PDB file of N, CA and C in Angstrom:
ATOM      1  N   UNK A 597       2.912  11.056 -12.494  1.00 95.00           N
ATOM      2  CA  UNK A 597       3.329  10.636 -11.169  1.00 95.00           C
ATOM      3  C   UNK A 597       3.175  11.814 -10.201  1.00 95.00           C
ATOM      4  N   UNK A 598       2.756  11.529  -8.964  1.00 96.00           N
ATOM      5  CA  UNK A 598       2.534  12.105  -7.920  1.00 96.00           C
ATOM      6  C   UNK A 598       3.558  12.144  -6.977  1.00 96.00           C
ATOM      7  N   UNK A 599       4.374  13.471  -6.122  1.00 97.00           N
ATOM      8  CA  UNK A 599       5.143  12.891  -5.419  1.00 97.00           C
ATOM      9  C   UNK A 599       4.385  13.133  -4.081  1.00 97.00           C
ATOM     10  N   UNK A 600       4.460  12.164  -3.187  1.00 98.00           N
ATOM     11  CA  UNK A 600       3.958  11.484  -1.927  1.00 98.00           C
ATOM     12  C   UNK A 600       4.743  12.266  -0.888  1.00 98.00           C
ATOM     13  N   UNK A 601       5.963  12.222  -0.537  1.00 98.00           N
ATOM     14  CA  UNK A 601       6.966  12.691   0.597  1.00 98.00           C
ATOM     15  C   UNK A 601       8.702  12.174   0.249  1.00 98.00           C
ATOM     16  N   UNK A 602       9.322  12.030   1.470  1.00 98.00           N
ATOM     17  CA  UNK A 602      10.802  11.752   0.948  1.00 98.00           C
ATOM     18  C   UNK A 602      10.627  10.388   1.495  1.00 98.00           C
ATOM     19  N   UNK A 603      11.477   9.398   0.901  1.00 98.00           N
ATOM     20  CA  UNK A 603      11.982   8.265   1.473  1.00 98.00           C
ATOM     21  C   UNK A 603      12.318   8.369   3.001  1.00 98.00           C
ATOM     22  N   UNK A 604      12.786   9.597   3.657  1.00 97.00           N
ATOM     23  CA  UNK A 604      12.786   9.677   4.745  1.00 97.00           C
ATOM     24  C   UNK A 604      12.006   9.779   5.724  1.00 97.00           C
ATOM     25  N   UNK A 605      10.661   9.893   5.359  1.00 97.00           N
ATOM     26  CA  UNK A 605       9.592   9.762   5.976  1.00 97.00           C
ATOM     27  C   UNK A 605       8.833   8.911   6.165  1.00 97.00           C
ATOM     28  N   UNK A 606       9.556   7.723   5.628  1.00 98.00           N
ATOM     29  CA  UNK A 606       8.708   6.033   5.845  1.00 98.00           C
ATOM     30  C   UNK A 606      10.019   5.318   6.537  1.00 98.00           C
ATOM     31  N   UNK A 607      10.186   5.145   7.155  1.00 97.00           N
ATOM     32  CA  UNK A 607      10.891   4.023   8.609  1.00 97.00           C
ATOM     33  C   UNK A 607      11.036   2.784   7.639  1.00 97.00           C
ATOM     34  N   UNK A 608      11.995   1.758   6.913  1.00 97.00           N
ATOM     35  CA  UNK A 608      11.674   0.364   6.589  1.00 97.00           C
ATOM     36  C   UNK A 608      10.992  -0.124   7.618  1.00 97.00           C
ATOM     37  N   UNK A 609       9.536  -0.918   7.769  1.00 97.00           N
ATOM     38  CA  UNK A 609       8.883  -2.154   7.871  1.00 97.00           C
ATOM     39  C   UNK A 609       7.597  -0.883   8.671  1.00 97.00           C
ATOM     40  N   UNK A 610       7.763  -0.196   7.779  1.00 97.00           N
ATOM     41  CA  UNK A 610       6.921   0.429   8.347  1.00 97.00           C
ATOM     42  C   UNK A 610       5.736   1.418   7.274  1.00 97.00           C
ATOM     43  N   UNK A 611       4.549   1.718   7.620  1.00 98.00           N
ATOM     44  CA  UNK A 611       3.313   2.366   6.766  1.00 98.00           C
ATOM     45  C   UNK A 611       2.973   3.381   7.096  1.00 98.00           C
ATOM     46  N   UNK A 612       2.399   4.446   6.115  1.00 98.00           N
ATOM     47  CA  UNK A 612       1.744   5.546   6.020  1.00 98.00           C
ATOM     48  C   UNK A 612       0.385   5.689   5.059  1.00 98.00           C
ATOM     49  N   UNK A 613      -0.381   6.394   5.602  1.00 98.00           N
ATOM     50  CA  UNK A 613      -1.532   7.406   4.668  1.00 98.00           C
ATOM     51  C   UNK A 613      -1.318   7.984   4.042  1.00 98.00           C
ATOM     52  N   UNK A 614      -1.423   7.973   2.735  1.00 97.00           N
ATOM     53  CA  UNK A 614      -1.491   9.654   1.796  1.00 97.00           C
ATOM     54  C   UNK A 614      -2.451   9.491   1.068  1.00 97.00           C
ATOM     55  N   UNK A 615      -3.506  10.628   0.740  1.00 95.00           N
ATOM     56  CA  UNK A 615      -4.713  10.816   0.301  1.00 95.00           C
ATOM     57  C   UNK A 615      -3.960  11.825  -1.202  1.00 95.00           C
ATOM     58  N   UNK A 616      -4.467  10.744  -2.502  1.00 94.00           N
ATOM     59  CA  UNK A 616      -3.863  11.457  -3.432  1.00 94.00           C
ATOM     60  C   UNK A 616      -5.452  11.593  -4.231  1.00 94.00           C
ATOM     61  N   UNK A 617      -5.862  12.706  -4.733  1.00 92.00           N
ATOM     62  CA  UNK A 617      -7.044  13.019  -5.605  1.00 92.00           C
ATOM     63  C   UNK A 617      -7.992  12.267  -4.829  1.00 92.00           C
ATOM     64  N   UNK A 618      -8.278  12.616  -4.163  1.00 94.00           N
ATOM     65  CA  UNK A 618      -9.354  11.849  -2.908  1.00 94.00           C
ATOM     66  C   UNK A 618      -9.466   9.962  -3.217  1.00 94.00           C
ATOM     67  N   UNK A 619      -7.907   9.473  -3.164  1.00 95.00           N
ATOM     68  CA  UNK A 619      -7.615   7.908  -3.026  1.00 95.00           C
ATOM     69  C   UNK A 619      -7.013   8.083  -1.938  1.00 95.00           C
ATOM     70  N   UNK A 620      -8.112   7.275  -0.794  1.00 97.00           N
ATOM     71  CA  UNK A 620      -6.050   6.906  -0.064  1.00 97.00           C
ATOM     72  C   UNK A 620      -5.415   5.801  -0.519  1.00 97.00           C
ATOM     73  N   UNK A 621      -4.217   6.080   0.122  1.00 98.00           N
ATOM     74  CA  UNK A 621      -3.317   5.212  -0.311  1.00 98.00           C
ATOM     75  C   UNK A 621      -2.115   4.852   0.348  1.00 98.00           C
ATOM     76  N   UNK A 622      -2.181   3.618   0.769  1.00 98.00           N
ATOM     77  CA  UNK A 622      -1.104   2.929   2.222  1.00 98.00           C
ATOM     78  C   UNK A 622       0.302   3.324   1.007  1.00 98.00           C
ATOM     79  N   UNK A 623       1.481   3.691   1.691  1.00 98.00           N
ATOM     80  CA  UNK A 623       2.864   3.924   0.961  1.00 98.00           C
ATOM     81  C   UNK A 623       3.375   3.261   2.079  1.00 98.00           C
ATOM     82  N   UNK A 624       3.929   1.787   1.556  1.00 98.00           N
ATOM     83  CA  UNK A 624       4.803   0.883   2.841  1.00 98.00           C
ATOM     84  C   UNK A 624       6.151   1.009   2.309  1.00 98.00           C
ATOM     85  N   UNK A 625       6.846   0.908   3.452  1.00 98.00           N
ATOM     86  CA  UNK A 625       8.531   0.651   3.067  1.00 98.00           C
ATOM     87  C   UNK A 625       9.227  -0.500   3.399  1.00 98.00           C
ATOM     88  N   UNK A 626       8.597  -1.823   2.871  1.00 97.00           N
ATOM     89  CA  UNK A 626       8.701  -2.730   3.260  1.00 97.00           C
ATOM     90  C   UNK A 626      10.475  -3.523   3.359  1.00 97.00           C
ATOM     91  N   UNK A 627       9.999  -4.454   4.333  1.00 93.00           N
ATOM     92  CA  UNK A 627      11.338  -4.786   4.665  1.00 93.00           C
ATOM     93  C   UNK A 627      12.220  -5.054   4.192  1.00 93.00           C
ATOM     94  N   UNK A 628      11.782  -5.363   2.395  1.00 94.00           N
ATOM     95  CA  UNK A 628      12.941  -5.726   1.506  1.00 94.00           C
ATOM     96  C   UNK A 628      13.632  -4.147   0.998  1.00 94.00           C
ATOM     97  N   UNK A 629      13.378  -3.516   1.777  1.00 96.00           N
ATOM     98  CA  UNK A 629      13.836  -2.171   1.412  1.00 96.00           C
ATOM     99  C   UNK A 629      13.242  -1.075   0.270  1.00 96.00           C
ATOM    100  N   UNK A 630      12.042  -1.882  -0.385  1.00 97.00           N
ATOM    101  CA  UNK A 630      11.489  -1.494  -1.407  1.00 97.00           C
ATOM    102  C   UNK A 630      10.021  -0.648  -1.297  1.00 97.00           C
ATOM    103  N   UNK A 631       9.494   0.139  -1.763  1.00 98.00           N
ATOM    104  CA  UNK A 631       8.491   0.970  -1.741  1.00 98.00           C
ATOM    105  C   UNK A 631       7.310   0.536  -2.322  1.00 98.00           C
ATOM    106  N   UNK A 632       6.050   0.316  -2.046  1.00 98.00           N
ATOM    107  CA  UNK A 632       5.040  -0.266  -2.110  1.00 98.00           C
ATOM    108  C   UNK A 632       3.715   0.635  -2.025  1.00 98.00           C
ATOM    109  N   UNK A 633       2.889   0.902  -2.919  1.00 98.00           N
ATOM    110  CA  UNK A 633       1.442   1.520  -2.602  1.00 98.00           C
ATOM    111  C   UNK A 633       0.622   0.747  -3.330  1.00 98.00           C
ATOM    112  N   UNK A 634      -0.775   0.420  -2.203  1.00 98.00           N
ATOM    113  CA  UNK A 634      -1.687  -0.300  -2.400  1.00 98.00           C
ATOM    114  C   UNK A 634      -2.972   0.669  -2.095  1.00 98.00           C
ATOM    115  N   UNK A 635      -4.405   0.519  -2.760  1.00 97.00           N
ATOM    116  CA  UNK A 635      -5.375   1.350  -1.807  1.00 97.00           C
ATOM    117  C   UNK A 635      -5.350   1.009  -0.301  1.00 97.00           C
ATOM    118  N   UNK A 636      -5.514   2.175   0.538  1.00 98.00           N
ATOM    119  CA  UNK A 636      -5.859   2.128   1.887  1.00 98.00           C
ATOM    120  C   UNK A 636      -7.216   1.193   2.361  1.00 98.00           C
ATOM    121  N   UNK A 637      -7.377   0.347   1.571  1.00 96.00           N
ATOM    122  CA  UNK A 637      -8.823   0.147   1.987  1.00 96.00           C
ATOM    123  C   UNK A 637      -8.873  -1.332   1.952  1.00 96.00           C
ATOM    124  N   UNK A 638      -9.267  -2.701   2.940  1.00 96.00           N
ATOM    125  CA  UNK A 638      -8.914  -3.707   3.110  1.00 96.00           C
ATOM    126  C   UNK A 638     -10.086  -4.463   2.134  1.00 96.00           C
ATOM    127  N   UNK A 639     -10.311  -4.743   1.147  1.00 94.00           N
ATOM    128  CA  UNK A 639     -10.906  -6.030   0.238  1.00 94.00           C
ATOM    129  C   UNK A 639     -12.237  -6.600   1.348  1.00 94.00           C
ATOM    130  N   UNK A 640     -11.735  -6.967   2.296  1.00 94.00           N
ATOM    131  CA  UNK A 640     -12.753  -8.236   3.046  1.00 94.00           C
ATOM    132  C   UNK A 640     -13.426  -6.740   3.698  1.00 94.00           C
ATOM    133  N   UNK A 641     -13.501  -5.977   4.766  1.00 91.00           N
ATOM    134  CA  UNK A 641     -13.762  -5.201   5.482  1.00 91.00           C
ATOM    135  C   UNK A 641     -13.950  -4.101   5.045  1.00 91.00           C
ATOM    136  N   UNK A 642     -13.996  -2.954   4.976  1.00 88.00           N
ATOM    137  CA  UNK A 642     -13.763  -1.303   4.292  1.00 88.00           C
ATOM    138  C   UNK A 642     -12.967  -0.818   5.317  1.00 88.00           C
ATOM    139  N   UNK A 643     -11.586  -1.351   6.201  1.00 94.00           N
ATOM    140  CA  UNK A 643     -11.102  -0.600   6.989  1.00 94.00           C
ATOM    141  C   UNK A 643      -9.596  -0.361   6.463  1.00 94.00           C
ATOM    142  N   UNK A 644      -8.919   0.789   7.119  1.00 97.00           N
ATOM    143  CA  UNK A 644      -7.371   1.139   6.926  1.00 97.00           C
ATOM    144  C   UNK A 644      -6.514  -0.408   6.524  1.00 97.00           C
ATOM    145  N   UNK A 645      -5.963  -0.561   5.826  1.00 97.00           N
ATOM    146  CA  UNK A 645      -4.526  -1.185   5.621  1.00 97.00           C
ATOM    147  C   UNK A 645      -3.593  -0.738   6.581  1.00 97.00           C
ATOM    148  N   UNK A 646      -3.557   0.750   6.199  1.00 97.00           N
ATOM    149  CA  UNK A 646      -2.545   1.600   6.589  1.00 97.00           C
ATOM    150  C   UNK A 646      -1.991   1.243   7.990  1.00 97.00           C
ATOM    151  N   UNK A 647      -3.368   1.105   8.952  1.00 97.00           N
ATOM    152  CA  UNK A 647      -3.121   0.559  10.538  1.00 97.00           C
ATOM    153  C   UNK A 647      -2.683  -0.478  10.385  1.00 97.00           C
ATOM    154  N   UNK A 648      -2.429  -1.453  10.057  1.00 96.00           N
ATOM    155  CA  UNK A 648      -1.968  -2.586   9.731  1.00 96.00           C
ATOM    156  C   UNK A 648      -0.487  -2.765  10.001  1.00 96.00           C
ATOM    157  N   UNK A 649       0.037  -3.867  10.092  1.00 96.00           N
ATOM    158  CA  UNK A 649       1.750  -4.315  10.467  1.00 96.00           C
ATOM    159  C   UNK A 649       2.409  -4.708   9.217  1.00 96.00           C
ATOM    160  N   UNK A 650       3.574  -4.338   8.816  1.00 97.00           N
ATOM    161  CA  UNK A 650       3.970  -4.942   7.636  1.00 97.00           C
ATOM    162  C   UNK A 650       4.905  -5.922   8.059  1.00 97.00           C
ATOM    163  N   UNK A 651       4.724  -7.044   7.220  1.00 95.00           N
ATOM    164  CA  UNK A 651       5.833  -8.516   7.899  1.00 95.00           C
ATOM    165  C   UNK A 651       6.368  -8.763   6.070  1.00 95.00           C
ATOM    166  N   UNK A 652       7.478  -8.336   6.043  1.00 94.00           N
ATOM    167  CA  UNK A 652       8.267  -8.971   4.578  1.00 94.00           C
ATOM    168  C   UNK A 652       7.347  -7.897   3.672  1.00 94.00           C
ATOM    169  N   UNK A 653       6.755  -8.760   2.480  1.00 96.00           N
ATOM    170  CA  UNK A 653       6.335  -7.894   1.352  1.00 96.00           C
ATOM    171  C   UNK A 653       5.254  -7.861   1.313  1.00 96.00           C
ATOM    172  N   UNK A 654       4.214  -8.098   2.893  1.00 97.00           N
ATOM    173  CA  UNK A 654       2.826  -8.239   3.122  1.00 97.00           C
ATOM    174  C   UNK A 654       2.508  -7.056   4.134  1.00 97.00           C
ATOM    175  N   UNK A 655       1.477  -6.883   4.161  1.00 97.00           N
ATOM    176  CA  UNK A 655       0.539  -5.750   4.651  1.00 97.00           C
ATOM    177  C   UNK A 655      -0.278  -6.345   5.453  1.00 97.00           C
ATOM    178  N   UNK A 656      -0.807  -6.573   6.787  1.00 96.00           N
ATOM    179  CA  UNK A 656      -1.383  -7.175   7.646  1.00 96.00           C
ATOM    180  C   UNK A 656      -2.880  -6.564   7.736  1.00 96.00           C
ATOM    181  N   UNK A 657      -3.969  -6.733   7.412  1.00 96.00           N
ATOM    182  CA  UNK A 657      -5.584  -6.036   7.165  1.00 96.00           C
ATOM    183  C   UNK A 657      -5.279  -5.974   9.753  1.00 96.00           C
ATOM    184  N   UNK A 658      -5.428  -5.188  10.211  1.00 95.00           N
ATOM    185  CA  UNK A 658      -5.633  -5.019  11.840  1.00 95.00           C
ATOM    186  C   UNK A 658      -6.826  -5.525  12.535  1.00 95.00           C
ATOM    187  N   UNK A 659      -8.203  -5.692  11.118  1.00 95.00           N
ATOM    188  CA  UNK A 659      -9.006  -6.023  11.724  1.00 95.00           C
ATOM    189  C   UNK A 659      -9.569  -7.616  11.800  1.00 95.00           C
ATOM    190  N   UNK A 660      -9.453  -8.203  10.399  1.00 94.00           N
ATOM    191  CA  UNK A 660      -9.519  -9.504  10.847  1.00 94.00           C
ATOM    192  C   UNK A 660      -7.985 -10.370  10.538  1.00 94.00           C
ATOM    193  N   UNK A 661      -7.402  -9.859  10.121  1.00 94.00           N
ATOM    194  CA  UNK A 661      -5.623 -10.154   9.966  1.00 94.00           C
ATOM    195  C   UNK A 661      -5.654 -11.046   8.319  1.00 94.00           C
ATOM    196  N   UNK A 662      -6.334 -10.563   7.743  1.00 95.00           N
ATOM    197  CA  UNK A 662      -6.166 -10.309   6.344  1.00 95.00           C
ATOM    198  C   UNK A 662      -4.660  -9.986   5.870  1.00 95.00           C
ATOM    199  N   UNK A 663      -3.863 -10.747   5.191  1.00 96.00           N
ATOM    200  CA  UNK A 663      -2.534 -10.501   4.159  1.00 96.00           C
ATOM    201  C   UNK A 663      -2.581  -9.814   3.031  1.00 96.00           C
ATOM    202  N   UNK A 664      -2.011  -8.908   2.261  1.00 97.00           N
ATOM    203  CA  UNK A 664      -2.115  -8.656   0.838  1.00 97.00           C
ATOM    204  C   UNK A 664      -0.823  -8.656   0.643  1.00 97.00           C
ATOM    205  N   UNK A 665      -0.195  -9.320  -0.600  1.00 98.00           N
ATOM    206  CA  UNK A 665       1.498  -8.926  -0.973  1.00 98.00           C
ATOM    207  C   UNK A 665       1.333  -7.532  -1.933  1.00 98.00           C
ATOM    208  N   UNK A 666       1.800  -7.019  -1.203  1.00 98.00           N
ATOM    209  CA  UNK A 666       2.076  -5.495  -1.351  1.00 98.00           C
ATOM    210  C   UNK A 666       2.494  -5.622  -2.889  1.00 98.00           C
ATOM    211  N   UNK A 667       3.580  -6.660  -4.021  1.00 97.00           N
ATOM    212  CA  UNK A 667       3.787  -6.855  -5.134  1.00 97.00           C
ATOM    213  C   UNK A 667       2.369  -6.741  -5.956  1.00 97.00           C
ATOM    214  N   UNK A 668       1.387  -8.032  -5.889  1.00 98.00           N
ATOM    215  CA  UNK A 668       0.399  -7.950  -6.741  1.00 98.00           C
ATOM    216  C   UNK A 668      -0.958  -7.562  -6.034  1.00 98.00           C
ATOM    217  N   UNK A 669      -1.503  -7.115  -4.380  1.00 98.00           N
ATOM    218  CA  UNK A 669      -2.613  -7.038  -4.236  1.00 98.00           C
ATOM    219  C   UNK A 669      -3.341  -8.394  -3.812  1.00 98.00           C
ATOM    220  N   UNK A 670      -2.353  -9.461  -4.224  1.00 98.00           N
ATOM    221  CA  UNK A 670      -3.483 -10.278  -4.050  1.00 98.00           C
ATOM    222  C   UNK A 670      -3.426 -10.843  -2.535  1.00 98.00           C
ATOM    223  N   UNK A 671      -4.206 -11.752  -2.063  1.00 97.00           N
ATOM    224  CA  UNK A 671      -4.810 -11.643  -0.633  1.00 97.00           C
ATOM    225  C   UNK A 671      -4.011 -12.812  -0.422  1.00 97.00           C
ATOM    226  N   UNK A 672      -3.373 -13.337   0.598  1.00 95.00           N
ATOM    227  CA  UNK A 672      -2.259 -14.572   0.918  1.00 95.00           C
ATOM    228  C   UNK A 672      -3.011 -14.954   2.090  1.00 95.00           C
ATOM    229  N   UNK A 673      -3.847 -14.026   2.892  1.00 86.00           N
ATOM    230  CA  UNK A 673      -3.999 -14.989   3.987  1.00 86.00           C
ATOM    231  C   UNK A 673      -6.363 -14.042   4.131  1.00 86.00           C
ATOM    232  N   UNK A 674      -6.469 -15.563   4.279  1.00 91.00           N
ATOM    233  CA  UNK A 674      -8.314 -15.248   4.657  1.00 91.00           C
ATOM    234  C   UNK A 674      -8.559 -14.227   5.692  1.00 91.00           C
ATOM    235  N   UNK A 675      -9.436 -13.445   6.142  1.00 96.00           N
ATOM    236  CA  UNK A 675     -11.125 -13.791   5.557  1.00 96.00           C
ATOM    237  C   UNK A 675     -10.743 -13.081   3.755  1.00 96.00           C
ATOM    238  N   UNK A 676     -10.222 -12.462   4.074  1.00 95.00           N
ATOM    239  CA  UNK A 676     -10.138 -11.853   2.434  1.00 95.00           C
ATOM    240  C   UNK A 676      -9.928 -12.604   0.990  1.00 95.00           C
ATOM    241  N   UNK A 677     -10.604 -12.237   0.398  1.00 96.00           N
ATOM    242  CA  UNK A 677     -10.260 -13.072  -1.215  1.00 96.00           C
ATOM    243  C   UNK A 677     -10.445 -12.688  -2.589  1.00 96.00           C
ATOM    244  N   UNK A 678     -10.762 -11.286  -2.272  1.00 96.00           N
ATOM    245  CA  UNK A 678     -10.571  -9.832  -3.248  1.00 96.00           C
ATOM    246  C   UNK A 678      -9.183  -9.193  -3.268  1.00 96.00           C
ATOM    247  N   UNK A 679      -8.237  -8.795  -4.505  1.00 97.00           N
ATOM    248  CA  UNK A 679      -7.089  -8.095  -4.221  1.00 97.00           C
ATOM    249  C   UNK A 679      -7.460  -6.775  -4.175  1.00 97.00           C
ATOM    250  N   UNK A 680      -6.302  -5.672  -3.600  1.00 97.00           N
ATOM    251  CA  UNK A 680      -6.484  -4.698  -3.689  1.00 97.00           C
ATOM    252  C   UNK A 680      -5.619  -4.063  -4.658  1.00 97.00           C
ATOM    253  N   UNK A 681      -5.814  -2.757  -4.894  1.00 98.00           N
ATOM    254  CA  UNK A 681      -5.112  -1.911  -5.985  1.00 98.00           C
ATOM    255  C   UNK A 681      -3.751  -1.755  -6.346  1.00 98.00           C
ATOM    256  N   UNK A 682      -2.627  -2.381  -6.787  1.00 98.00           N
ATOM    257  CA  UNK A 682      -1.197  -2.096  -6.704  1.00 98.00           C
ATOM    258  C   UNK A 682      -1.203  -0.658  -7.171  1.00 98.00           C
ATOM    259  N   UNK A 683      -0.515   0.320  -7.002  1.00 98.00           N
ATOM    260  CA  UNK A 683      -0.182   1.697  -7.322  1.00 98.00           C
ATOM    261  C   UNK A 683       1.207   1.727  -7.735  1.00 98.00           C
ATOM    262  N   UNK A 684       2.107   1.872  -9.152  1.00 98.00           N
ATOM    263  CA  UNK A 684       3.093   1.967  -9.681  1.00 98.00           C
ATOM    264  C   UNK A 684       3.744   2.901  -8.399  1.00 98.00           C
ATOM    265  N   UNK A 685       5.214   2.970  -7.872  1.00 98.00           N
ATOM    266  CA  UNK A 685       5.870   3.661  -7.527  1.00 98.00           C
ATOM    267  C   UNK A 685       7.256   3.759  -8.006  1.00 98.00           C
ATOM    268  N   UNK A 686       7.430   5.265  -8.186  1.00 98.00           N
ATOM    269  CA  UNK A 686       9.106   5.099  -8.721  1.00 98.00           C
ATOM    270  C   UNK A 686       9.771   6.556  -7.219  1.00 98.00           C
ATOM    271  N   UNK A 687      11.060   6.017  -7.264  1.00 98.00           N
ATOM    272  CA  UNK A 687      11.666   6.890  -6.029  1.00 98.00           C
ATOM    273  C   UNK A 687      12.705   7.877  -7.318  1.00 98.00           C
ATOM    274  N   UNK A 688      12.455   9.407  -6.945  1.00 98.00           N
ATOM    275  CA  UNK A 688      13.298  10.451  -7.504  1.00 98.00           C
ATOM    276  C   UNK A 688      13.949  11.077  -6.966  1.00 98.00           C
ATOM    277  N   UNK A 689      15.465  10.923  -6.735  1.00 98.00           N
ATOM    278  CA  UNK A 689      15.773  12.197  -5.817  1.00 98.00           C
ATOM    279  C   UNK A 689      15.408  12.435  -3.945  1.00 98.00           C
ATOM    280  N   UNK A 690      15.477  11.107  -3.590  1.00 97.00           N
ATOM    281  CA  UNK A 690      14.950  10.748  -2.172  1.00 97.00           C
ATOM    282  C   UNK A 690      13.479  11.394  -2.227  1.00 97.00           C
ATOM    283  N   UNK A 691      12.656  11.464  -3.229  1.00 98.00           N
ATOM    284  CA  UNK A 691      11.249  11.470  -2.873  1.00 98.00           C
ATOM    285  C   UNK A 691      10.540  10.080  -3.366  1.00 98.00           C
ATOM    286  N   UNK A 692       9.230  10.070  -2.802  1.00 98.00           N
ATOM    287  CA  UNK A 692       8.263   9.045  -2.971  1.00 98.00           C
ATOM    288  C   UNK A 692       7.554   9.730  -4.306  1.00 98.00           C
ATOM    289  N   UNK A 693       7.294   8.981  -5.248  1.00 98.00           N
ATOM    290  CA  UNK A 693       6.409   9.251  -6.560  1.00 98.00           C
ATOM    291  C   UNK A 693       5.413   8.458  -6.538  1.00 98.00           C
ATOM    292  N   UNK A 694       3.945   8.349  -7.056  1.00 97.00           N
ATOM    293  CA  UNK A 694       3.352   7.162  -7.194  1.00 97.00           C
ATOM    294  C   UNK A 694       1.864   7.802  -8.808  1.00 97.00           C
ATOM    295  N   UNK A 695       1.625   6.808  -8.990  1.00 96.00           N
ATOM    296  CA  UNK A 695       0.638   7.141 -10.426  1.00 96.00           C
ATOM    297  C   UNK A 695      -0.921   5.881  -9.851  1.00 96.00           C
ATOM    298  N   UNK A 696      -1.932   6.876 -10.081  1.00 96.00           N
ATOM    299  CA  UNK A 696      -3.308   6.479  -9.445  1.00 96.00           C
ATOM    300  C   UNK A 696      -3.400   5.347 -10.463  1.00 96.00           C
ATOM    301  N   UNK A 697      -3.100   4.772 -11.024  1.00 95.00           N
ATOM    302  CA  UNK A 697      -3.325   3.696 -12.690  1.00 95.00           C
ATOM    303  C   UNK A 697      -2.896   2.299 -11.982  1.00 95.00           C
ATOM    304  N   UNK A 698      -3.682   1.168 -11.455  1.00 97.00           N
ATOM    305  CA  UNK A 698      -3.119   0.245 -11.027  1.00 97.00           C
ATOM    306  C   UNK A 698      -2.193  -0.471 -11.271  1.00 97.00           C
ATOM    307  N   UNK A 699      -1.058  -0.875 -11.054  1.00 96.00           N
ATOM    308  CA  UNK A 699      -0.356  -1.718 -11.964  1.00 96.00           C
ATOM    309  C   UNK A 699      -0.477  -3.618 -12.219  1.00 96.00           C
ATOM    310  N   UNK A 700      -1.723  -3.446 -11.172  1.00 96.00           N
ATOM    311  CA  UNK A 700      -2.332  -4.934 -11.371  1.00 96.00           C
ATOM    312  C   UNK A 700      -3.471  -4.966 -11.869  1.00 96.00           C
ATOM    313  N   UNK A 701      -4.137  -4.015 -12.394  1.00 94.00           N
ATOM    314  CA  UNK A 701      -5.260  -3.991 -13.095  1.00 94.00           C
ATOM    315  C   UNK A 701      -6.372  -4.049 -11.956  1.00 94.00           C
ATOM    316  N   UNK A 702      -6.474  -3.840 -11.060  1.00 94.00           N
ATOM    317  CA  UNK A 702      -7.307  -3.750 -10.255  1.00 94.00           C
ATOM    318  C   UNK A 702      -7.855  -2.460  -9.926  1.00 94.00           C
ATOM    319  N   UNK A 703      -9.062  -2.197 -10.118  1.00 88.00           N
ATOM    320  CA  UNK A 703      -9.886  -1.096  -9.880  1.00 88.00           C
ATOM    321  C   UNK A 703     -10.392  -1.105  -8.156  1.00 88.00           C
ATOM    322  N   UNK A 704     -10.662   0.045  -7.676  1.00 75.00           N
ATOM    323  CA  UNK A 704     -11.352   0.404  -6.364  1.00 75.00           C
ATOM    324  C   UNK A 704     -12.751  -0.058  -6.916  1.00 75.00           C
ATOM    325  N   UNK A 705     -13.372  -0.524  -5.780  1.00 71.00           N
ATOM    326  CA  UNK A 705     -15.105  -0.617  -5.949  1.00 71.00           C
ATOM    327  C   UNK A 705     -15.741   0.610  -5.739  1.00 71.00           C
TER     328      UNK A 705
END
């Protein structure tokens, strides 16, 4: 596990960038209060997640408004219909941890 930053540095309903071993990787603090990393990189498009709005346990793609549930990756709302990468996270000690190993079995292209 990798640690990312503190819990205090993600706002609930709100997203960040962190570039771990040259992955990025969106770290949301989504509204259920829970911590979430997916690849930075939107399935339908090759653009940021990260810019994106988080609504509940979804991740909003900014450019064509693509959904992913931040839980499994998978895509809830079109043009998209590829999931993206879930990234295990565990919180230590008010820091962010996360491990590059998908936890949905989903590989980067």
């Amino acid at each position: 596990m990798i640690r990312i930053c503190s819990t205090e540095d993600i706002p609930k309903g709100t997203v960040i960038q962190a570039e771990v071993d040259g992955t990025e990787v969106a770290v949301v603090h989504a509204e259920d209060g829970t911590f979430y990393a997916v690849r930075d990189e939107c399935s339908h498009a090759a653009v940021s997640l990260s810019e994106g709005e988080v609504d509940g346990c979804t991740l909003e793609c900014w450019l064509h408004g693509s959904r992913f549930d931040l839980r499994t990756g998978q895509p809830t709302g079109l043009p998209a219909t590829e999931p993206v990468p879930v990234y295990p996270v565990e919180i230590r000690d008010g820091d962010i941890y996360l491990s590059l190993i998908p936890s949905n079995g989903v590989t980067a292209p």
